[in-house]
Short mmCIF file of C-alpha atoms in Angstrom, two decimals:
data_model
loop_
_atom_site.label_atom_id
_atom_site.label_comp_id
_atom_site.label_asym_id
_atom_site.label_seq_id
_atom_site.Cartn_x
_atom_site.Cartn_y
_atom_site.Cartn_z
CA MET A 1 83.91 205.42 105.85
CA PHE A 2 84.83 204.61 109.34
CA SER A 3 83.87 208.00 110.58
CA ALA A 4 80.44 207.62 109.05
CA THR A 5 79.91 204.16 110.56
CA ARG A 6 80.86 204.91 114.23
CA PRO A 7 77.85 207.08 115.04
CA SER A 8 75.47 204.42 113.77
CA MET A 9 77.26 201.73 115.78
CA ARG A 10 77.13 203.90 118.90
CA ALA A 11 73.42 204.47 118.33
CA SER A 12 72.86 200.72 117.92
CA ARG A 13 74.78 199.93 121.09
CA ALA A 14 72.86 202.59 123.01
CA ALA A 15 69.54 201.22 121.75
CA ILE A 16 70.51 197.66 122.67
CA GLY A 17 71.67 198.79 126.13
CA ALA A 18 68.45 200.71 126.74
CA ALA A 19 66.35 197.73 125.65
CA ALA A 20 68.37 195.38 127.88
CA GLN A 21 67.98 197.77 130.78
CA ARG A 22 64.22 197.95 130.21
CA MET A 23 64.00 194.15 130.08
CA GLY A 24 66.02 193.81 133.27
CA MET A 25 63.91 196.34 135.07
CA SER A 26 60.75 194.62 133.81
CA THR A 27 62.01 191.26 135.00
CA PHE A 28 63.04 192.66 138.35
CA GLY A 29 59.72 194.42 138.67
CA SER A 30 57.73 191.28 137.94
CA GLY A 31 59.88 189.25 140.36
CA ALA A 32 59.38 191.84 143.05
CA ALA A 33 55.67 191.82 142.40
CA HIS A 34 55.65 188.03 142.60
CA LYS A 35 57.58 187.99 145.87
CA ALA A 36 55.31 190.62 147.30
CA LYS A 37 52.43 188.11 147.49
CA PRO A 38 52.54 186.61 151.03
CA ARG A 39 52.45 182.81 151.24
CA THR A 40 50.15 181.23 153.85
CA PRO A 41 52.25 179.16 156.27
CA ARG A 42 51.28 175.50 156.70
CA LEU A 43 50.75 176.00 160.44
CA ARG A 44 48.19 178.72 159.72
CA LYS A 45 46.37 176.40 157.30
CA LEU A 46 46.33 173.68 159.94
CA LYS A 47 44.90 176.08 162.51
CA ARG A 48 42.19 177.13 160.10
CA ALA A 49 41.34 173.48 159.42
CA VAL A 50 41.15 172.73 163.17
CA TYR A 51 38.98 175.78 163.81
CA GLY A 52 36.72 174.81 160.91
CA ALA A 53 36.40 171.23 162.16
CA ALA A 54 35.66 172.42 165.68
CA LEU A 55 33.04 174.86 164.43
CA GLY A 56 31.47 172.16 162.27
CA GLY A 57 31.45 169.70 165.18
CA LEU A 58 29.87 172.30 167.45
CA ALA A 59 27.20 173.05 164.86
CA TYR A 60 26.47 169.34 164.39
CA THR A 61 26.23 168.82 168.15
CA GLY A 62 23.83 171.76 168.40
CA TRP A 63 21.72 170.31 165.61
CA LEU A 64 21.60 166.92 167.38
CA MET A 65 20.52 168.60 170.62
CA TYR A 66 17.81 170.57 168.81
CA ARG A 67 16.53 167.47 167.02
CA ASN A 68 16.55 165.56 170.30
CA ARG A 69 14.37 168.20 171.95
CA ASN A 70 12.12 168.83 168.93
CA PRO A 71 11.05 165.54 167.33
CA ALA A 72 8.94 165.57 164.19
CA GLU A 73 5.27 164.67 164.03
CA GLN A 74 4.59 160.92 163.88
CA VAL A 75 2.29 158.90 161.66
CA PRO A 76 -0.47 157.11 163.65
CA PHE A 77 -0.99 153.33 163.76
CA ASP A 78 -2.01 151.81 160.43
CA PRO A 79 -4.65 149.04 160.73
CA SER A 80 -3.35 147.49 157.50
CA LYS A 81 0.12 146.94 159.01
CA LYS A 82 1.06 143.97 161.16
CA THR A 83 1.72 144.46 164.88
CA LEU A 84 5.22 143.71 166.14
CA VAL A 85 5.55 143.43 169.93
CA LEU A 86 8.95 143.81 171.61
CA LEU A 87 9.22 142.28 175.07
CA GLY A 88 11.92 143.97 177.15
CA THR A 89 14.09 147.07 176.92
CA GLY A 90 17.49 145.41 177.13
CA TRP A 91 20.28 145.33 174.58
CA GLY A 92 18.49 143.22 171.98
CA SER A 93 15.02 144.79 172.06
CA THR A 94 16.29 148.38 172.31
CA THR A 95 18.66 147.85 169.38
CA ILE A 96 15.73 146.63 167.31
CA LEU A 97 13.66 149.64 168.36
CA LYS A 98 16.49 151.98 167.41
CA ASN A 99 17.06 150.48 163.95
CA LEU A 100 13.60 149.27 162.92
CA ASP A 101 11.69 151.19 160.24
CA THR A 102 8.34 151.69 161.94
CA GLU A 103 6.73 152.63 158.63
CA ASN A 104 6.44 148.89 158.00
CA PHE A 105 4.91 147.80 161.34
CA ASN A 106 2.75 148.87 164.23
CA VAL A 107 5.31 148.54 167.03
CA VAL A 108 4.45 147.93 170.68
CA VAL A 109 7.06 147.80 173.47
CA VAL A 110 6.36 146.02 176.77
CA SER A 111 8.73 146.25 179.74
CA PRO A 112 8.54 146.78 183.53
CA ARG A 113 11.14 149.54 183.17
CA ASN A 114 10.79 152.53 180.87
CA TYR A 115 14.49 152.94 180.10
CA PHE A 116 17.46 151.19 178.57
CA LEU A 117 20.32 150.51 181.00
CA PHE A 118 23.94 150.54 179.85
CA THR A 119 24.95 147.61 182.05
CA PRO A 120 28.75 147.61 181.43
CA LEU A 121 29.05 150.77 183.54
CA LEU A 122 26.65 149.62 186.28
CA PRO A 123 29.49 148.75 188.73
CA SER A 124 30.65 152.39 188.52
CA CYS A 125 27.25 153.53 189.84
CA THR A 126 27.58 151.50 193.04
CA VAL A 127 30.27 153.81 194.44
CA GLY A 128 29.34 157.10 192.79
CA THR A 129 31.94 157.15 190.02
CA ILE A 130 29.03 157.63 187.61
CA GLU A 131 25.58 158.90 188.52
CA ASN A 132 22.70 156.50 188.00
CA ARG A 133 20.77 158.42 185.37
CA SER A 134 23.85 158.96 183.23
CA ILE A 135 23.59 155.39 181.91
CA MET A 136 19.79 155.30 181.65
CA GLU A 137 18.25 156.13 178.28
CA PRO A 138 14.47 156.74 178.37
CA VAL A 139 12.70 154.40 175.95
CA ARG A 140 10.14 157.06 175.06
CA LEU A 141 12.99 159.24 173.77
CA LEU A 142 13.79 156.55 171.20
CA MET A 143 10.11 155.92 170.47
CA ARG A 144 9.31 159.59 169.90
CA HIS A 145 11.91 159.84 167.13
CA LYS A 146 10.47 157.02 165.03
CA ASN A 147 8.47 157.80 161.88
CA ARG A 148 5.36 155.99 163.09
CA GLU A 149 3.85 156.10 166.57
CA VAL A 150 5.15 153.42 168.96
CA LYS A 151 3.10 152.29 171.94
CA PHE A 152 4.68 151.49 175.28
CA TYR A 153 3.30 149.51 178.23
CA GLU A 154 5.21 149.80 181.50
CA ALA A 155 4.18 146.35 182.63
CA GLU A 156 5.44 142.81 182.92
CA CYS A 157 4.34 140.10 180.53
CA THR A 158 3.04 137.30 182.75
CA ASP A 159 1.41 134.92 180.26
CA ILE A 160 1.06 134.13 176.56
CA ASP A 161 -1.51 132.35 174.44
CA ALA A 162 0.27 131.34 171.25
CA GLN A 163 -2.92 130.15 169.55
CA LYS A 164 -4.75 133.45 170.06
CA LYS A 165 -1.54 135.47 169.67
CA GLU A 166 -2.36 137.18 172.94
CA LEU A 167 -0.17 138.47 175.77
CA THR A 168 -1.27 139.09 179.36
CA LEU A 169 0.37 142.14 180.94
CA GLU A 170 0.45 143.13 184.61
CA ARG A 171 1.44 146.52 185.95
CA ARG A 172 3.22 145.89 189.25
CA VAL A 173 3.45 149.50 190.42
CA ASP A 174 0.68 151.36 192.22
CA ALA A 175 -0.28 155.04 191.85
CA ASP A 176 2.37 156.06 194.41
CA GLY A 177 5.15 154.22 192.60
CA ASN A 178 5.37 151.40 195.13
CA GLY A 179 5.84 147.81 194.08
CA VAL A 180 2.84 145.48 193.96
CA PRO A 181 3.14 141.70 194.60
CA ALA A 182 2.81 139.42 191.60
CA GLY A 183 -0.81 138.73 190.74
CA GLU A 184 -2.18 141.84 192.46
CA GLY A 185 -1.44 144.47 189.82
CA GLU A 186 -3.63 145.84 187.05
CA LYS A 187 -3.90 143.42 184.14
CA THR A 188 -4.59 143.87 180.46
CA THR A 189 -4.20 141.86 177.26
CA ILE A 190 -2.79 142.80 173.86
CA ASN A 191 -2.52 140.93 170.56
CA TYR A 192 0.42 140.56 168.22
CA ASP A 193 1.24 139.34 164.73
CA TYR A 194 4.95 138.98 165.43
CA LEU A 195 6.63 138.74 168.83
CA VAL A 196 10.26 139.40 169.73
CA VAL A 197 11.28 138.15 173.17
CA GLY A 198 14.25 140.03 174.64
CA VAL A 199 13.55 139.97 178.37
CA GLY A 200 17.07 138.96 179.38
CA GLY A 201 17.67 136.81 182.44
CA THR A 202 17.55 137.07 186.18
CA VAL A 203 20.21 136.33 188.80
CA ASN A 204 20.96 132.66 189.38
CA THR A 205 21.44 131.87 193.07
CA PHE A 206 22.01 128.16 192.33
CA GLY A 207 19.65 127.36 195.19
CA THR A 208 22.04 128.71 197.80
CA PRO A 209 20.12 129.35 201.04
CA GLY A 210 19.89 132.97 202.20
CA VAL A 211 21.19 134.63 199.01
CA GLU A 212 17.95 136.32 197.97
CA LYS A 213 17.28 137.54 201.51
CA HIS A 214 20.70 138.81 202.56
CA ALA A 215 22.88 139.39 199.47
CA CYS A 216 22.88 142.27 196.99
CA PHE A 217 22.69 141.56 193.27
CA LEU A 218 24.21 143.63 190.45
CA LYS A 219 21.81 143.34 187.52
CA GLU A 220 19.52 146.37 187.60
CA MET A 221 19.76 150.02 188.64
CA GLY A 222 17.81 149.24 191.79
CA ASP A 223 20.56 146.79 192.73
CA ALA A 224 23.23 149.49 192.35
CA ARG A 225 21.25 151.83 194.62
CA LYS A 226 20.86 149.08 197.21
CA ILE A 227 24.60 148.30 197.18
CA ARG A 228 25.45 151.98 197.60
CA ARG A 229 23.10 152.34 200.58
CA ARG A 230 24.38 149.21 202.29
CA LEU A 231 27.99 150.19 201.67
CA MET A 232 27.53 153.57 203.30
CA ASP A 233 25.44 152.03 206.11
CA SER A 234 28.27 149.61 206.94
CA ILE A 235 30.89 152.36 206.93
CA GLU A 236 28.82 154.77 209.03
CA SER A 237 27.94 152.00 211.50
CA ALA A 238 31.63 151.10 211.81
CA SER A 239 32.44 154.69 212.78
CA PHE A 240 30.52 154.38 216.08
CA ASP A 241 32.70 154.30 219.18
CA ASP A 242 30.63 151.86 221.23
CA ILE A 243 31.09 148.76 219.06
CA SER A 244 33.69 146.01 219.45
CA GLN A 245 36.70 145.70 217.20
CA ASP A 246 35.39 142.38 215.85
CA GLU A 247 32.08 144.00 214.91
CA ARG A 248 33.90 146.89 213.27
CA ASP A 249 36.02 144.47 211.24
CA ARG A 250 32.88 142.59 210.20
CA LEU A 251 31.16 145.75 209.01
CA LEU A 252 34.21 146.76 206.99
CA HIS A 253 34.57 143.39 205.24
CA MET A 254 33.19 143.71 201.69
CA VAL A 255 32.64 140.45 199.80
CA VAL A 256 32.09 139.88 196.07
CA VAL A 257 30.86 136.44 194.97
CA GLY A 258 31.66 135.74 191.32
CA GLY A 259 34.90 136.16 189.41
CA GLY A 260 33.45 137.17 186.06
CA PRO A 261 33.77 140.65 184.52
CA THR A 262 30.96 142.09 186.69
CA GLY A 263 32.48 140.87 189.95
CA ILE A 264 35.98 141.93 188.94
CA GLU A 265 34.87 145.41 187.90
CA TYR A 266 32.89 145.94 191.08
CA ALA A 267 35.87 144.88 193.22
CA GLY A 268 38.05 147.32 191.24
CA GLU A 269 35.58 150.19 191.67
CA LEU A 270 35.26 149.43 195.38
CA HIS A 271 39.05 149.55 195.77
CA ASP A 272 39.21 152.92 194.00
CA PHE A 273 36.49 154.27 196.29
CA LEU A 274 38.48 153.08 199.29
CA VAL A 275 41.79 154.60 198.14
CA ASP A 276 40.51 157.85 196.60
CA ASP A 277 37.70 158.81 198.96
CA LEU A 278 37.48 156.79 202.17
CA THR A 279 41.07 157.64 203.06
CA GLN A 280 40.08 161.33 202.94
CA TRP A 281 36.74 161.24 204.76
CA TYR A 282 37.19 158.19 207.03
CA PRO A 283 40.94 158.06 207.71
CA GLU A 284 40.44 156.08 210.92
CA LEU A 285 38.56 153.32 209.07
CA ALA A 286 40.19 153.16 205.65
CA ASP A 287 43.05 150.88 206.72
CA ARG A 288 40.61 148.38 208.22
CA VAL A 289 38.47 147.88 205.12
CA ARG A 290 38.96 144.48 203.47
CA ILE A 291 37.78 143.30 200.04
CA THR A 292 37.40 139.58 199.28
CA LEU A 293 36.41 138.01 195.97
CA VAL A 294 35.08 134.43 196.02
CA GLU A 295 35.13 132.28 192.88
CA ALA A 296 34.14 128.61 192.59
CA LEU A 297 36.32 128.00 189.50
CA PRO A 298 40.13 127.65 189.51
CA ASN A 299 40.60 131.15 188.02
CA VAL A 300 38.80 134.44 187.75
CA LEU A 301 37.78 135.72 184.29
CA PRO A 302 37.73 132.26 182.67
CA ALA A 303 36.81 133.71 179.25
CA PHE A 304 39.98 135.85 179.10
CA ASP A 305 43.52 135.00 178.05
CA LYS A 306 45.77 133.41 180.68
CA LYS A 307 48.14 136.40 180.61
CA LEU A 308 45.29 138.75 181.47
CA ILE A 309 44.10 136.47 184.27
CA ASP A 310 47.58 136.51 185.80
CA TYR A 311 47.81 140.29 185.35
CA THR A 312 44.45 140.79 187.06
CA GLN A 313 45.38 138.55 189.97
CA SER A 314 48.72 140.31 190.44
CA THR A 315 47.00 143.72 190.34
CA PHE A 316 44.47 142.58 192.95
CA LYS A 317 47.32 141.34 195.12
CA GLU A 318 49.01 144.75 194.91
CA ASN A 319 45.68 146.37 195.81
CA LYS A 320 45.27 144.00 198.79
CA ILE A 321 42.14 142.39 197.37
CA THR A 322 41.92 138.77 198.52
CA ILE A 323 40.91 136.20 195.89
CA LEU A 324 39.51 132.85 197.05
CA THR A 325 39.35 130.45 194.08
CA ARG A 326 37.93 126.92 194.13
CA THR A 327 35.74 128.16 196.95
CA MET A 328 31.97 127.65 196.90
CA VAL A 329 29.44 129.65 198.90
CA LYS A 330 27.08 127.17 200.57
CA GLU A 331 24.94 129.49 202.71
CA VAL A 332 24.46 133.21 203.33
CA ASN A 333 23.32 134.45 206.73
CA GLU A 334 22.57 137.99 207.91
CA LYS A 335 26.09 138.69 209.15
CA SER A 336 28.18 135.80 207.82
CA PHE A 337 28.38 133.30 204.99
CA VAL A 338 29.56 129.69 204.84
CA VAL A 339 32.04 128.51 202.21
CA GLN A 340 33.38 125.16 201.16
CA ASN A 341 37.17 125.42 200.87
CA PRO A 342 39.27 123.67 198.20
CA ASP A 343 40.09 120.87 200.65
CA GLY A 344 36.40 120.18 201.31
CA SER A 345 36.25 121.77 204.74
CA ARG A 346 33.79 124.51 205.59
CA SER A 347 34.37 127.93 207.10
CA GLU A 348 32.13 130.72 208.31
CA ILE A 349 33.23 134.23 207.31
CA PRO A 350 31.69 137.44 208.71
CA TYR A 351 30.83 140.27 206.29
CA GLY A 352 29.29 143.72 206.19
CA LEU A 353 28.32 143.78 202.49
CA LEU A 354 27.97 140.79 200.16
CA VAL A 355 27.44 141.32 196.42
CA TRP A 356 26.30 138.27 194.43
CA ALA A 357 27.59 138.62 190.84
CA THR A 358 27.31 135.10 189.43
CA GLY A 359 25.41 133.59 186.48
CA ILE A 360 21.89 134.10 185.17
CA LYS A 361 18.74 132.01 184.73
CA SER A 362 15.58 132.45 182.69
CA GLN A 363 12.76 134.84 183.56
CA PRO A 364 9.33 133.44 184.59
CA VAL A 365 7.74 134.63 181.34
CA VAL A 366 10.28 132.60 179.37
CA ASP A 367 9.06 129.48 181.17
CA LYS A 368 5.49 130.40 180.18
CA ILE A 369 6.50 130.82 176.54
CA ARG A 370 8.44 127.58 176.54
CA GLU A 371 5.38 125.69 177.80
CA GLN A 372 3.42 126.83 174.73
CA PHE A 373 5.60 124.90 172.30
CA GLY A 374 5.87 121.50 173.98
CA SER A 375 8.69 119.14 173.11
CA ALA A 376 10.33 121.66 170.75
CA GLN A 377 11.42 123.58 173.88
CA SER A 378 13.18 120.95 175.97
CA ASN A 379 15.84 123.10 177.66
CA ARG A 380 14.84 124.79 180.94
CA ARG A 381 17.66 127.37 180.72
CA GLY A 382 15.95 129.43 178.01
CA LEU A 383 14.28 129.47 174.60
CA LEU A 384 15.81 127.27 171.94
CA VAL A 385 16.16 129.18 168.65
CA ASP A 386 17.38 128.30 165.18
CA GLU A 387 20.04 130.13 163.18
CA TYR A 388 17.48 132.79 162.23
CA LEU A 389 16.66 133.46 165.91
CA ARG A 390 13.21 131.91 165.49
CA VAL A 391 11.85 130.16 168.56
CA LYS A 392 11.66 126.45 167.78
CA GLY A 393 8.08 125.24 167.57
CA ALA A 394 6.70 128.76 167.05
CA ALA A 395 5.32 130.33 163.87
CA ASP A 396 5.72 134.00 164.74
CA VAL A 397 8.11 134.39 167.69
CA TRP A 398 11.78 135.41 167.69
CA ALA A 399 14.04 135.46 170.76
CA LEU A 400 17.40 137.10 171.34
CA GLY A 401 19.80 138.05 174.09
CA ASP A 402 20.21 136.25 177.40
CA CYS A 403 16.82 134.51 177.18
CA ALA A 404 17.69 132.79 173.87
CA LEU A 405 19.81 129.65 173.64
CA SER A 406 21.53 130.48 170.36
CA GLY A 407 24.88 128.84 171.05
CA TYR A 408 26.57 132.12 172.03
CA ALA A 409 27.59 133.47 175.41
CA PRO A 410 25.08 135.72 177.21
CA LEU A 411 26.87 138.97 176.40
CA ALA A 412 25.62 142.47 175.68
CA GLN A 413 27.41 142.60 172.32
CA VAL A 414 25.77 139.32 171.26
CA ALA A 415 22.29 140.71 172.00
CA ALA A 416 23.10 144.00 170.26
CA GLN A 417 24.33 142.24 167.10
CA GLN A 418 21.25 140.01 167.11
CA GLY A 419 19.05 143.10 167.38
CA LYS A 420 20.82 144.76 164.44
CA TRP A 421 20.58 141.59 162.34
CA LEU A 422 16.87 141.08 162.99
CA SER A 423 15.87 144.73 162.49
CA ARG A 424 17.88 144.98 159.27
CA ASN A 425 16.27 141.85 157.80
CA LEU A 426 12.77 142.80 158.92
CA ASN A 427 13.21 146.18 157.24
CA ARG A 428 14.41 144.56 154.02
CA LEU A 429 11.71 141.89 153.90
CA ALA A 430 8.95 144.40 154.68
CA ALA A 431 10.17 146.72 151.92
CA GLN A 432 10.37 143.87 149.40
CA ASN A 433 6.83 142.76 150.24
CA ALA A 434 5.23 146.18 150.60
CA GLU A 435 2.56 145.26 148.01
CA THR A 436 1.67 142.03 149.86
CA PRO A 437 0.94 143.02 153.48
CA ASP A 438 -0.06 139.44 154.38
CA ALA A 439 3.37 138.05 153.52
CA ASP A 440 4.74 135.72 156.17
CA LEU A 441 8.04 137.35 157.13
CA PHE A 442 8.68 134.63 159.70
CA ALA A 443 8.93 132.05 156.91
CA LEU A 444 10.53 134.36 154.35
CA ILE A 445 13.48 135.22 156.59
CA GLU A 446 14.92 131.75 156.02
CA LYS A 447 14.53 131.97 152.25
CA LYS A 448 15.68 135.53 151.72
CA CYS A 449 18.26 136.19 154.47
CA ARG A 450 21.54 134.82 155.63
CA PRO A 451 21.64 133.16 159.08
CA PHE A 452 22.79 135.20 162.04
CA LYS A 453 26.50 134.92 162.77
CA TYR A 454 28.11 136.54 165.77
CA SER A 455 31.33 138.48 165.28
CA SER A 456 33.26 138.94 168.52
CA GLN A 457 34.45 142.49 169.15
CA GLY A 458 36.64 141.40 172.05
CA SER A 459 36.33 141.68 175.81
CA LEU A 460 37.15 144.53 178.17
CA ALA A 461 37.22 144.74 181.96
CA TYR A 462 38.22 147.40 184.47
CA ILE A 463 40.35 146.04 187.32
CA GLY A 464 40.91 149.14 189.49
CA SER A 465 43.77 151.61 190.02
CA GLU A 466 43.05 153.12 186.58
CA LYS A 467 44.00 149.84 184.89
CA ALA A 468 41.98 147.74 182.49
CA ILE A 469 42.45 144.60 180.44
CA ALA A 470 41.51 143.95 176.82
CA ASP A 471 41.27 140.73 174.81
CA LEU A 472 40.67 141.85 171.22
CA PRO A 473 40.42 139.80 167.99
CA PHE A 474 42.85 140.69 165.21
CA PHE A 475 42.43 138.66 162.03
CA ASN A 476 43.06 135.05 163.12
CA ARG A 477 44.58 135.82 166.49
CA ASN A 478 43.86 137.82 169.61
CA ILE A 479 45.67 140.86 170.97
CA THR A 480 45.91 141.11 174.75
CA ALA A 481 46.73 144.27 176.65
CA GLY A 482 46.52 145.57 180.17
CA GLY A 483 47.46 148.70 182.08
CA ILE A 484 46.79 152.43 182.13
CA ALA A 485 46.75 152.85 178.33
CA THR A 486 44.16 150.06 178.12
CA PHE A 487 42.14 151.91 180.77
CA TRP A 488 41.84 154.93 178.45
CA PHE A 489 40.91 152.62 175.60
CA TRP A 490 38.24 151.08 177.86
CA LYS A 491 36.83 154.54 178.55
CA SER A 492 36.77 155.58 174.91
CA ALA A 493 35.19 152.28 173.84
CA TYR A 494 32.36 152.59 176.34
CA LEU A 495 31.77 156.24 175.46
CA SER A 496 31.40 155.26 171.81
CA GLU A 497 28.94 152.47 172.67
CA LEU A 498 26.54 154.64 174.67
CA PHE A 499 23.14 154.96 173.04
CA SER A 500 22.90 158.74 172.71
CA LEU A 501 24.78 162.02 172.81
CA ARG A 502 22.98 162.74 176.07
CA ASN A 503 24.41 159.63 177.76
CA THR A 504 27.87 160.24 176.35
CA THR A 505 27.91 163.81 177.66
CA LEU A 506 26.65 162.83 181.10
CA VAL A 507 29.13 159.96 181.55
CA ALA A 508 32.08 162.08 180.38
CA SER A 509 31.07 164.91 182.73
CA ASP A 510 30.74 162.42 185.62
CA TRP A 511 34.30 161.26 185.04
CA VAL A 512 35.54 164.84 184.96
CA LYS A 513 33.54 165.70 188.08
CA ARG A 514 34.95 162.72 189.96
CA PHE A 515 38.49 163.72 189.01
CA PHE A 516 38.12 167.23 190.43
CA PHE A 517 35.66 166.74 193.30
CA GLY A 518 35.80 163.04 194.17
CA ARG A 519 32.83 160.71 194.60
CA ASP A 520 29.63 161.60 196.40
CA ILE A 521 29.61 159.75 199.73
CA SER A 522 26.16 160.90 200.84
CA ARG A 523 23.60 158.22 201.61
CA GLU A 524 20.33 158.32 199.65
#
């Protein structure tokens, strides 16, 4: 019995062993096959993602450049649409032009300059840190990319007839591009259904004798060019051998009147120009250059936090920039200016360049508009508006920016937010009343829209030596910062606020160019 059973048991064991071996080999084979598939490392995936993002960004940039150079065909003026006239090409008016749906209106732009100027970087243009045209955006570039044709008049609005809804325009440039005195230029008239006044303000000299004749302002691109010429004239004149030491010291004394952000930033840019460039090209003069900032108030930058004021003053002290607070300029002469000191006494101070960077006052056309609406416009500083930016006493006129007395500070971000608010609500009201072209949007805006409310985005200022200060809102409190890191934040913030890819590219390349090659010290 046993002998008969053993062979069968051996056969069973052999079969089981063979099956187990086959299963093991199969398992091993499948495991080896599984391990043979290479796994993509995470670093390689990240590189692919970065390359893909870069390629996508490059393609998008190329598309933007192509669209910028090849605008689509525009729809002509529609006689059935109402005419909306924008006065000015500043922050408020240009923001409206950029965001307004021109399908709903016949839009006309009137301004003595055919470009938008990014004013926060204007001090950088005075010393060549940024080239002038890098912060100038042609208005016709914005106009050409609108759905409907937009008309532009390079002229100044000199008068208004509110009853006839008529504007008088005067072109104050002759055929050769030279300025023409007021009243002697070519005149024309245009009509409007709605009018938006965004002409900004002009420099306020506070009646100080000699300011308009001898000082340089810092409001327009022409002012920046004038400052740059006078700066280089003073330095080149000081390099002559046959002048006295007192005259050389006078020529090399640069004065800034006004301790607001504009004055502070110009003083900082001037210091950088002195340290980075003048020391290289005028080593015999660089140590003699003096910078003085004059402010009538107890502190500079009164709108900023006290910590930032102290930080700015300490930075200026390190940079050997003299700050004269509680000091009022009483008179400006050709080579000197008179100040009233804190103790009431007066002093005469010689200078080579004096930049007046103080407050603003209303434009002449604003006075003309104000006269049209009688007692409703009782403030001579600008146009009184309600919470919907409507000019008080008017039935079809809005005002925004520096020329409007809306209860907010005359800041670029205020004007830009007002422009966005007005364009957004005009678009919405026009779309809602598309079937009733005679609808009075001026009256409807109060019934259908929320009042304008300004939301502060904070304040930034460059103070020289690659340092900046920032006073930024954060929920119910403010965050203050200053130093080199804030300087890079200041740069990135301004790059993001520029109106076009063209401006952003030009400004960034100017900064790179200055880093490698320095500023251009040639005189135009």
